[in-house]
Short mmCIF file of C-alpha atoms in Angstrom, two decimals:
data_model
loop_
_atom_site.label_atom_id
_atom_site.label_comp_id
_atom_site.label_asym_id
_atom_site.label_seq_id
_atom_site.Cartn_x
_atom_site.Cartn_y
_atom_site.Cartn_z
CA MET K 1 0.00 0.00 0.00
CA ASN K 2 2.68 2.37 1.11
CA ILE K 3 4.95 1.37 -1.72
CA LEU K 4 2.12 1.91 -4.16
CA ARG K 5 1.55 5.40 -2.84
CA VAL K 6 5.24 6.31 -3.09
CA PHE K 7 5.27 4.89 -6.57
CA SER K 8 2.24 6.86 -7.70
CA ILE K 9 3.53 10.10 -6.19
CA SER K 10 6.93 9.71 -7.81
CA LEU K 11 5.25 8.91 -11.12
CA LEU K 12 3.17 12.03 -10.78
CA LEU K 13 6.29 14.03 -9.99
CA ILE K 14 8.08 12.66 -13.03
CA LEU K 15 5.13 13.49 -15.23
CA LEU K 16 4.86 16.98 -13.81
CA SER K 17 8.54 17.68 -14.17
CA SER K 18 8.55 16.54 -17.78
CA VAL K 19 5.61 18.81 -18.48
CA PHE K 20 7.45 21.60 -16.71
CA LEU K 21 10.64 20.94 -18.64
CA ALA K 22 8.82 20.93 -21.95
CA ALA K 23 7.18 24.21 -21.09
CA SER K 24 10.41 25.85 -20.03
CA SER K 25 12.38 24.93 -23.16
CA SER K 26 11.47 28.05 -25.10
CA PRO K 27 13.98 29.36 -27.66
CA THR K 28 15.07 32.12 -25.29
CA GLU K 29 15.49 29.63 -22.44
CA ALA K 30 17.62 27.48 -24.75
CA LEU K 31 19.74 30.38 -25.96
CA LYS K 32 20.45 32.04 -22.62
CA PRO K 33 22.62 29.32 -21.05
CA THR K 34 24.57 28.83 -24.29
CA LEU K 35 25.54 32.50 -24.50
CA GLN K 36 26.09 32.76 -20.75
CA ASP K 37 28.39 29.71 -20.72
CA MET K 38 30.43 31.22 -23.56
CA ILE K 39 30.70 34.56 -21.78
CA ASP K 40 31.74 32.77 -18.59
CA VAL K 41 34.60 31.13 -20.45
CA MET K 42 35.65 34.55 -21.81
CA LYS K 43 35.59 36.00 -18.33
CA ASP K 44 37.40 33.04 -16.77
CA PRO K 45 40.96 34.10 -15.94
CA ALA K 46 42.09 30.49 -16.37
CA PHE K 47 41.28 30.80 -20.08
CA ALA K 48 42.60 34.34 -20.59
CA GLY K 49 45.42 35.33 -22.90
CA ILE K 50 46.75 34.20 -26.24
CA GLU K 51 48.60 31.18 -24.78
CA GLN K 52 45.26 29.79 -23.58
CA LYS K 53 43.69 30.20 -26.99
CA ASP K 54 43.50 26.52 -27.96
CA PRO K 55 41.89 25.21 -24.77
CA ARG K 56 39.60 28.26 -24.73
CA ARG K 57 38.44 27.70 -28.30
CA LYS K 58 37.94 24.01 -27.58
CA LYS K 59 35.81 24.79 -24.56
CA ILE K 60 33.73 27.38 -26.42
CA MET K 61 33.22 25.12 -29.41
CA SER K 62 32.01 22.32 -27.12
CA ILE K 63 29.41 24.75 -25.75
CA ALA K 64 28.56 25.99 -29.24
CA ALA K 65 28.10 22.42 -30.50
CA LYS K 66 25.20 22.04 -28.06
CA GLY K 67 23.49 25.31 -28.93
CA PHE K 68 24.27 25.82 -32.62
CA ASP K 69 23.23 23.68 -35.57
CA PHE K 70 26.39 23.65 -37.67
CA ALA K 71 25.03 20.93 -39.96
CA GLU K 72 22.00 23.03 -40.87
CA MET K 73 24.21 26.08 -41.36
CA SER K 74 26.43 24.15 -43.77
CA ARG K 75 23.41 22.94 -45.71
CA LEU K 76 21.80 26.38 -45.97
CA VAL K 77 24.96 28.22 -46.87
CA LEU K 78 25.60 25.97 -49.87
CA GLY K 79 22.05 26.19 -51.26
CA LYS K 80 21.37 23.91 -54.17
CA THR K 81 25.01 22.83 -54.40
CA TRP K 82 24.42 20.81 -51.20
CA ARG K 83 22.15 18.44 -53.14
CA LYS K 84 24.72 17.91 -55.86
CA ILE K 85 27.60 16.74 -53.65
CA ASP K 86 27.95 13.31 -52.01
CA GLN K 87 27.97 12.44 -48.31
CA GLN K 88 31.75 12.53 -48.01
CA GLN K 89 31.95 16.00 -49.55
CA ARG K 90 29.16 17.20 -47.29
CA THR K 91 31.00 16.03 -44.18
CA LYS K 92 34.20 17.65 -45.36
CA PHE K 93 32.47 20.91 -46.19
CA ALA K 94 30.64 20.97 -42.84
CA GLN K 95 33.98 20.56 -41.04
CA LEU K 96 35.63 23.34 -43.01
CA PHE K 97 32.71 25.73 -42.69
CA THR K 98 32.38 25.08 -38.95
CA LYS K 99 36.06 25.91 -38.62
CA LEU K 100 35.53 29.12 -40.60
CA LEU K 101 32.63 30.11 -38.34
CA GLU K 102 34.76 29.31 -35.32
CA ASN K 103 37.46 31.64 -36.62
CA ALA K 104 35.00 34.38 -37.54
CA TYR K 105 32.39 34.28 -34.79
CA ILE K 106 34.42 33.07 -31.84
CA GLY K 107 37.17 35.43 -32.94
CA LYS K 108 34.65 38.27 -32.59
CA LEU K 109 33.37 36.88 -29.30
CA GLU K 110 36.90 36.97 -27.90
CA GLU K 111 36.71 40.75 -28.03
CA TYR K 112 34.04 40.48 -25.31
CA ASP K 113 34.49 43.32 -22.88
CA GLY K 114 31.69 43.32 -20.33
CA GLN K 115 28.79 44.12 -22.70
CA ILE K 116 25.35 43.29 -21.40
CA ILE K 117 22.97 41.10 -23.40
CA GLU K 118 19.29 41.90 -22.98
CA TYR K 119 16.63 39.51 -24.27
CA GLU K 120 13.89 41.60 -25.83
CA ASP K 121 11.54 39.49 -27.88
CA GLU K 122 10.89 36.00 -29.11
CA ARG K 123 8.81 34.74 -31.97
CA ILE K 124 8.03 31.16 -32.86
CA LYS K 125 6.70 30.11 -36.23
CA GLY K 126 6.40 26.35 -36.66
CA GLN K 127 9.82 24.79 -36.29
CA LYS K 128 11.63 28.13 -36.43
CA ALA K 129 12.08 30.97 -33.98
CA VAL K 130 13.82 34.33 -33.66
CA VAL K 131 15.17 35.60 -30.38
CA SER K 132 15.87 39.34 -30.43
CA THR K 133 18.62 40.54 -28.16
CA VAL K 134 20.24 43.91 -27.65
CA VAL K 135 23.90 44.20 -26.78
CA LYS K 136 24.47 47.21 -24.56
CA ASN K 137 27.77 48.94 -24.24
CA PRO K 138 28.11 52.00 -22.02
CA GLY K 139 28.16 55.27 -23.97
CA VAL K 140 27.50 53.65 -27.35
CA PRO K 141 24.13 53.06 -29.06
CA PRO K 142 22.83 49.52 -28.49
CA LEU K 143 23.42 46.81 -31.08
CA ALA K 144 20.49 44.66 -32.25
CA VAL K 145 21.49 40.99 -32.50
CA LYS K 146 18.90 38.41 -33.52
CA TYR K 147 19.39 34.67 -33.20
CA VAL K 148 17.43 32.61 -35.70
CA MET K 149 16.78 29.12 -34.38
CA THR K 150 15.34 25.82 -35.50
CA ASN K 151 13.74 23.03 -33.48
CA VAL K 152 15.66 19.78 -33.83
CA ASP K 153 14.40 16.85 -31.72
CA SER K 154 12.67 19.29 -29.33
CA ALA K 155 15.88 21.29 -28.80
CA TRP K 156 16.20 24.85 -30.10
CA LEU K 157 19.44 25.36 -32.02
CA VAL K 158 20.81 28.57 -33.53
CA TYR K 159 21.41 28.50 -37.29
CA ASP K 160 21.80 32.18 -38.13
CA ILE K 161 22.96 35.33 -36.39
CA ASN K 162 21.59 38.61 -37.62
CA ILE K 163 23.43 41.75 -36.51
CA GLU K 164 21.68 45.04 -37.29
CA GLY K 165 19.88 43.38 -40.18
CA VAL K 166 22.99 41.71 -41.60
CA SER K 167 22.62 37.94 -41.73
CA LEU K 168 25.89 36.11 -41.09
CA LEU K 169 24.81 33.04 -43.02
CA ARG K 170 23.39 34.87 -46.00
CA ASN K 171 26.52 36.98 -46.24
CA TYR K 172 28.63 33.82 -46.61
CA ARG K 173 26.03 32.28 -48.87
CA GLU K 174 26.23 35.13 -51.37
CA GLN K 175 30.02 34.97 -51.36
CA PHE K 176 29.99 31.20 -51.84
CA LYS K 177 27.47 31.45 -54.65
CA SER K 178 29.70 33.75 -56.62
CA ILE K 179 32.73 31.51 -56.00
CA LEU K 180 30.78 28.35 -56.89
CA ARG K 181 29.71 29.89 -60.19
CA LYS K 182 33.34 30.48 -61.21
CA ASP K 183 35.39 27.83 -59.43
CA LYS K 184 32.85 25.06 -58.61
CA PHE K 185 32.77 23.14 -55.34
CA GLU K 186 36.46 22.18 -55.40
CA GLY K 187 37.51 25.79 -55.78
CA LEU K 188 35.33 26.86 -52.85
CA VAL K 189 36.76 24.12 -50.61
CA LYS K 190 40.26 25.24 -51.49
CA MET K 191 39.45 28.88 -50.70
CA ILE K 192 37.94 28.05 -47.31
CA GLU K 193 40.97 25.91 -46.48
CA GLU K 194 43.25 28.82 -47.35
CA LYS K 195 41.16 31.24 -45.31
CA ASN K 196 41.31 28.95 -42.28
CA LYS K 197 45.07 28.65 -42.71
CA SER K 198 45.40 32.44 -42.72
CA PHE K 199 43.98 32.53 -39.19
CA GLU K 200 46.52 29.95 -37.98
CA LYS K 201 49.32 31.97 -39.54
CA GLU K 202 48.09 35.12 -37.86
CA ASP K 203 47.99 33.36 -34.49
CA SER K 204 51.51 32.03 -34.76
CA SER K 205 52.84 35.44 -35.77
CA SER K 206 51.07 37.31 -32.98
CA GLY K 207 51.37 34.63 -30.30
CA MET M 1 35.20 77.10 -57.72
CA LYS M 2 31.83 77.85 -59.25
CA THR M 3 32.35 75.46 -62.17
CA ARG M 4 33.31 72.72 -59.75
CA GLY M 5 30.05 73.33 -57.92
CA ASN M 6 28.20 73.08 -61.22
CA HIS M 7 29.87 69.77 -61.97
CA ILE M 8 28.72 68.35 -58.70
CA VAL M 9 25.18 69.52 -59.35
CA CYS M 10 25.31 67.84 -62.79
CA ILE M 11 26.46 64.55 -61.24
CA LEU M 12 23.72 64.75 -58.64
CA LEU M 13 21.11 65.38 -61.32
CA LEU M 14 22.41 62.33 -63.17
CA PHE M 15 21.89 60.23 -60.08
CA VAL M 16 18.42 61.59 -59.55
CA GLY M 17 17.70 60.56 -63.14
CA LEU M 18 19.01 57.11 -62.42
CA THR M 19 16.74 56.87 -59.41
CA CYS M 20 13.75 57.27 -61.68
CA PHE M 21 15.10 54.32 -63.60
CA GLY M 22 15.31 52.38 -60.36
CA CYS M 23 11.77 53.43 -59.63
CA ALA M 24 10.50 52.07 -62.92
CA ARG M 25 12.28 48.80 -62.31
CA GLN M 26 10.65 48.38 -58.96
CA ASP M 27 7.23 48.88 -60.51
CA ASN M 28 7.89 46.16 -63.05
CA ARG M 29 8.86 43.77 -60.34
CA ASP M 30 5.82 44.66 -58.31
CA SER M 31 3.41 43.85 -61.08
CA ALA M 32 5.20 40.58 -61.80
CA SER M 33 5.32 39.35 -58.24
CA GLY M 34 1.58 39.24 -57.71
CA VAL M 35 -0.63 40.02 -54.76
CA ALA M 36 -0.33 36.79 -52.78
CA GLU M 37 3.40 37.16 -52.33
CA THR M 38 3.05 40.78 -51.29
CA GLN M 39 0.56 39.85 -48.63
CA GLU M 40 2.64 37.01 -47.35
CA MET M 41 5.68 39.26 -47.05
CA SER M 42 3.96 42.22 -45.52
CA GLY M 43 4.84 41.12 -41.99
CA ASP M 44 7.53 42.80 -39.98
CA ALA M 45 11.25 42.17 -39.87
CA LEU M 46 11.00 39.20 -37.52
CA ASP M 47 8.56 37.40 -39.79
CA MET M 48 10.93 38.01 -42.64
CA LEU M 49 13.75 36.18 -40.86
CA LEU M 50 11.44 33.23 -40.27
CA SER M 51 10.13 32.94 -43.79
CA ASP M 52 11.41 30.05 -45.87
CA ALA M 53 12.31 32.50 -48.59
CA PHE M 54 15.04 34.03 -46.46
CA PHE M 55 17.31 31.23 -47.58
CA LEU M 56 15.69 30.47 -50.88
CA ASP M 57 15.88 26.85 -51.83
CA ASP M 58 16.64 27.93 -55.33
CA ASP M 59 15.29 25.59 -57.90
CA ASP M 60 14.71 28.73 -59.90
CA ASP M 61 16.85 29.94 -62.67
CA ASP M 62 19.94 31.36 -61.04
CA ASP M 63 19.77 34.69 -62.86
CA PHE M 64 16.20 35.25 -61.78
CA PHE M 65 17.12 34.40 -58.23
CA SER M 66 20.09 36.71 -58.09
CA ASP M 67 18.11 39.53 -59.66
CA ARG M 68 15.77 39.47 -56.71
CA GLU M 69 18.57 39.46 -54.14
CA TYR M 70 20.52 42.36 -55.55
CA ASN M 71 20.80 44.44 -58.65
CA ASP M 72 24.43 44.90 -59.60
CA PRO M 73 24.81 45.16 -63.37
CA TRP M 74 27.86 47.40 -62.97
CA GLU M 75 29.75 44.84 -60.90
CA PRO M 76 32.95 44.95 -63.01
CA MET M 77 33.18 48.73 -62.63
CA ASN M 78 32.15 48.57 -58.98
CA ARG M 79 34.90 46.06 -58.32
CA VAL M 80 37.45 48.43 -59.82
CA PHE M 81 36.28 51.18 -57.46
CA PHE M 82 36.24 48.71 -54.58
CA GLU M 83 39.90 47.97 -55.25
CA PHE M 84 40.56 51.71 -55.54
CA ASN M 85 38.92 52.33 -52.16
CA ASP M 86 40.84 49.43 -50.68
CA THR M 87 44.11 50.95 -51.88
CA LEU M 88 43.00 54.35 -50.64
CA TYR M 89 42.26 52.77 -47.27
CA TYR M 90 45.64 51.11 -46.84
CA TRP M 91 47.76 53.92 -48.26
CA VAL M 92 45.93 57.06 -47.12
CA LEU M 93 43.07 56.52 -44.68
CA ASN M 94 44.68 53.92 -42.45
CA PRO M 95 47.97 55.80 -41.92
CA LEU M 96 46.00 59.01 -41.44
CA ASN M 97 43.76 57.31 -38.93
CA LYS M 98 46.75 55.83 -37.07
CA ALA M 99 48.35 59.27 -36.73
CA TYR M 100 45.02 60.85 -35.76
CA THR M 101 44.32 58.15 -33.16
CA ALA M 102 47.83 58.43 -31.75
CA ALA M 103 47.60 62.22 -31.49
CA LEU M 104 44.18 62.48 -29.90
CA PRO M 105 42.74 60.53 -26.95
CA TRP M 106 39.53 58.51 -27.31
CA ASP M 107 37.51 60.97 -25.22
CA PHE M 108 38.37 63.80 -27.57
CA ARG M 109 37.53 61.80 -30.71
CA TYR M 110 34.30 60.59 -29.12
CA SER M 111 33.34 64.22 -28.41
CA VAL M 112 34.15 65.23 -31.99
CA GLY M 113 31.90 62.40 -33.15
CA ASN M 114 29.12 63.73 -30.91
CA PHE M 115 29.59 67.24 -32.29
CA VAL M 116 29.41 66.02 -35.89
CA ASN M 117 26.27 64.01 -35.11
CA ASN M 118 24.62 66.87 -33.30
CA LEU M 119 25.25 69.30 -36.13
CA ALA M 120 23.50 66.88 -38.53
CA ALA M 121 20.36 66.84 -36.36
CA PRO M 122 18.30 68.87 -38.90
CA ILE M 123 18.73 66.01 -41.40
CA ARG M 124 17.34 63.51 -38.93
CA LEU M 125 14.55 65.82 -37.84
CA VAL M 126 13.33 66.50 -41.39
CA ASN M 127 13.55 62.84 -42.41
CA ASN M 128 11.75 61.60 -39.32
CA LEU M 129 8.98 64.06 -40.12
CA LEU M 130 8.91 63.10 -43.79
CA GLN M 131 8.46 59.47 -42.71
CA TRP M 132 5.71 60.51 -40.32
CA LYS M 133 7.71 59.35 -37.28
CA ILE M 134 6.42 62.14 -35.08
CA ALA M 135 7.53 60.69 -31.74
CA ASP M 136 11.02 60.02 -33.06
CA ALA M 137 11.19 63.53 -34.51
CA GLY M 138 10.39 64.82 -31.03
CA ILE M 139 13.23 62.76 -29.60
CA VAL M 140 15.62 64.13 -32.25
CA LEU M 141 14.59 67.67 -31.34
CA SER M 142 14.93 67.02 -27.60
CA ARG M 143 18.33 65.42 -28.13
CA PHE M 144 19.46 68.40 -30.17
CA LEU M 145 18.28 70.94 -27.57
CA ILE M 146 19.71 69.03 -24.61
CA ASN M 147 23.04 68.25 -26.25
CA THR M 148 23.52 71.73 -27.67
CA THR M 149 22.99 73.33 -24.25
CA LEU M 150 23.89 70.84 -21.52
CA GLY M 151 26.21 68.99 -23.86
CA VAL M 152 28.11 72.20 -24.70
CA TYR M 153 27.53 72.69 -28.44
CA GLY M 154 26.95 68.99 -28.87
CA PHE M 155 30.36 67.75 -27.76
CA GLY M 156 28.74 65.70 -25.02
CA ASP M 157 25.76 63.36 -25.24
CA PRO M 158 23.90 63.91 -21.94
CA ALA M 159 20.62 63.26 -23.76
CA PHE M 160 21.60 59.59 -24.08
CA ILE M 161 23.67 59.21 -20.93
CA GLU M 162 21.43 61.12 -18.51
CA PHE M 163 18.02 61.10 -20.17
CA ASP M 164 18.23 57.76 -21.96
CA LEU M 165 17.15 59.30 -25.27
CA GLU M 166 18.57 57.04 -27.96
CA PRO M 167 19.56 58.52 -31.32
CA LYS M 168 16.92 58.15 -34.05
CA PRO M 169 18.93 58.25 -37.24
CA GLU M 170 16.96 58.63 -40.48
CA ASP M 171 18.26 59.87 -43.80
CA PHE M 172 16.67 60.84 -47.08
CA GLY M 173 17.66 57.54 -48.69
CA GLN M 174 15.44 55.81 -46.12
CA THR M 175 12.71 58.39 -46.64
CA LEU M 176 12.69 57.68 -50.37
CA GLY M 177 12.46 53.96 -49.56
CA VAL M 178 9.51 54.54 -47.23
CA TRP M 179 7.85 56.50 -50.03
CA GLY M 180 8.07 53.39 -52.19
CA ILE M 181 10.91 54.40 -54.48
CA GLY M 182 13.06 51.47 -55.62
CA GLU M 183 16.67 51.00 -54.59
CA GLY M 184 18.02 51.20 -58.09
CA ILE M 185 21.27 49.50 -58.90
CA TYR M 186 24.07 48.87 -56.43
CA LEU M 187 27.06 51.17 -56.67
CA CYS M 188 30.49 51.13 -55.15
CA LEU M 189 31.70 54.68 -55.63
CA PRO M 190 35.22 55.96 -55.23
CA VAL M 191 35.77 57.49 -51.77
CA LEU M 192 32.05 57.26 -50.87
CA GLY M 193 32.01 53.45 -50.86
CA PRO M 194 28.94 51.18 -51.04
CA LEU M 195 25.67 52.88 -52.04
CA ASN M 196 22.64 52.23 -54.14
CA VAL M 197 21.13 54.81 -56.45
CA ARG M 198 18.39 55.71 -53.97
CA ASP M 199 20.87 56.31 -51.15
CA THR M 200 23.15 58.32 -53.43
CA ALA M 201 20.27 60.67 -54.20
CA GLY M 202 19.42 60.67 -50.50
CA PHE M 203 23.00 61.53 -49.58
CA ALA M 204 22.94 64.47 -52.00
CA ALA M 205 19.59 65.73 -50.69
CA ASP M 206 20.72 65.39 -47.07
CA ALA M 207 23.77 67.51 -47.85
CA PHE M 208 21.38 70.42 -48.51
CA MET M 209 19.72 69.93 -45.13
CA HIS M 210 23.05 70.26 -43.34
CA PRO M 211 23.54 73.65 -41.62
CA MET M 212 27.09 73.75 -42.96
CA VAL M 213 25.77 74.51 -46.45
CA TYR M 214 24.06 77.66 -45.24
CA TYR M 215 26.77 79.03 -43.00
CA VAL M 216 29.87 78.20 -45.00
CA ASP M 217 30.11 79.38 -48.58
CA SER M 218 33.03 77.32 -49.77
CA ILE M 219 32.34 73.81 -50.97
CA TRP M 220 35.95 73.00 -50.06
CA VAL M 221 35.42 73.72 -46.40
CA SER M 222 32.33 71.51 -46.45
CA GLY M 223 34.39 68.83 -48.17
CA GLU M 224 37.12 69.09 -45.57
CA TYR M 225 34.59 68.95 -42.78
CA TYR M 226 33.10 65.80 -44.32
CA ALA M 227 36.53 64.22 -44.75
CA LEU M 228 37.48 65.00 -41.16
CA SER M 229 34.21 63.63 -39.84
CA ARG M 230 34.82 60.41 -41.79
CA VAL M 231 38.35 60.01 -40.42
CA ASN M 232 36.99 60.64 -36.94
CA LEU M 233 34.28 58.03 -37.48
CA LEU M 234 36.90 55.56 -38.66
CA SER M 235 39.04 56.25 -35.60
CA LEU M 236 36.07 55.27 -33.40
CA ASN M 237 35.40 52.04 -35.37
CA PRO M 238 38.86 51.11 -36.59
CA ASP M 239 38.24 47.37 -37.05
CA LEU M 240 35.07 47.44 -39.11
CA TYR M 241 36.62 47.29 -42.57
CA GLU M 242 39.58 45.15 -41.60
CA ASN M 243 37.31 42.58 -39.97
CA LEU M 244 35.19 42.46 -43.10
CA LYS M 245 38.29 41.67 -45.12
CA LYS M 246 39.61 39.23 -42.55
CA TYR M 247 36.49 37.09 -42.27
CA SER M 248 35.28 37.07 -45.86
CA LEU M 249 36.29 35.07 -48.89
CA ASP M 250 35.11 37.76 -51.29
CA PRO M 251 35.13 41.12 -49.49
CA TYR M 252 33.36 42.87 -52.38
CA ILE M 253 30.32 40.60 -52.12
CA SER M 254 30.43 40.55 -48.34
CA MET M 255 30.30 44.35 -48.29
CA ARG M 256 27.54 44.51 -50.89
CA GLN M 257 25.39 42.00 -49.01
CA ALA M 258 26.00 43.64 -45.64
CA TYR M 259 25.21 47.09 -47.05
CA LEU M 260 21.99 46.01 -48.77
CA ASP M 261 20.82 43.90 -45.80
CA HIS M 262 21.50 46.71 -43.36
CA ARG M 263 19.92 49.46 -45.46
CA ARG M 264 16.84 47.34 -46.17
CA THR M 265 16.41 46.65 -42.47
CA ILE M 266 16.68 50.25 -41.32
CA THR M 267 14.49 51.49 -44.19
CA ASN M 268 11.87 48.90 -43.42
CA ASP M 269 11.42 49.78 -39.75
CA ASN M 270 8.42 52.05 -40.29
CA VAL M 271 5.18 50.73 -38.82
CA LEU M 272 3.14 52.65 -41.36
CA GLN M 273 4.96 51.13 -44.28
CA GLN M 274 2.76 48.56 -45.92
CA ARG M 275 5.25 46.86 -48.14
CA SER M 276 8.90 46.06 -47.71
CA ASP M 277 11.90 46.12 -49.99
CA ASN M 278 12.81 42.88 -48.36
CA ARG M 279 10.74 40.73 -50.63
CA LEU M 280 13.39 38.21 -51.55
#
């Protein structure tokens, strides 16, 4: 009797908590910890400085992998070319493009200097959502940053960052489209490889 | 000096003429795109980001697709000017900026930036009114009055720091967009940089709303003032252009896309505007 009661109460609790969890996993709720964890790493003195760059990047990318959908980004940025290449090429491209985003976006993030992120608005439309944030910096007009997200297996993942109306993904997409027209897929892969190498070179010269 | 002024007027008239061309183009596209699409796209900026068309899954003919994203028939010439500006940046602007930044502390340059912004307040006031943004026009006026007095001729920005009044920038390029005039073709002009025809005309019209034009006779002094304000602006955002080059594979296209995206977003922020330029 007693065991039955404990069992039923715990079952009820489990059910309730799952309902609660499902309700709390809004896009904003999913985005907040991702950004906060990244900022915490930036602020962490253990990860500060150029000599800590590799472990810092590794740590940030492990956080980003949970909150960002790099596979979807790679698919969208290639457009119709994605359908023309085989699985192996897709994997290779996704690796290269993720590395490029790491260099570009995380490189920007490393300039973090105490700015405050305010979450302003959220809109959900089917499997997609936009979370509007404003980055506030003392003395300077605020910067509007929007995170465009998609729902994958009931988790909200970021696939585009829109800063003051400029879409990160579409900016790369337009560049890639022009390169693909002239140099095809192989040429694009080569150019991204070279771009990624230029960041390594820069690091070794400055570090 | 007079003939030089005439030349500039001629060039401006040419651009105004080109804007009409851009206008006609936009009309053609409107009639072709049909009502259903217009209605679907008439939502605000957030809806736009969520629409499937934002990253078109382009089964369409590539030329058709690209025509809707941007209009850059002069790309070869624009690229030449892009290279010219790039050279100008590395050989003139960047060294100039380095010397300027080294000579003057950030506080001073920030104050100069405030002064330049404050002096251009009439442009923002008129354009806010022309776009029927009455509340924003009021904020522009309040900011101007507060900053000119408490901010000592506009060198400080107490309106933002003390009164939390954010700047409400609007220019005539945006006004023309709100009035439904098409962007026209994309241009990368020497010295001026990325523009479209509509914003070029807007830039020229805004110049006549600047108090400088009425108090200083010489076009050279106005030119020098503009050049100085640009160097000052660069000194406050030194990494903008270099980051663009660092992170992009094709800086020309990256700049074009960023410019068009940004301009479309800030033009399209009017609640009264029924249709957007953002129909992609």
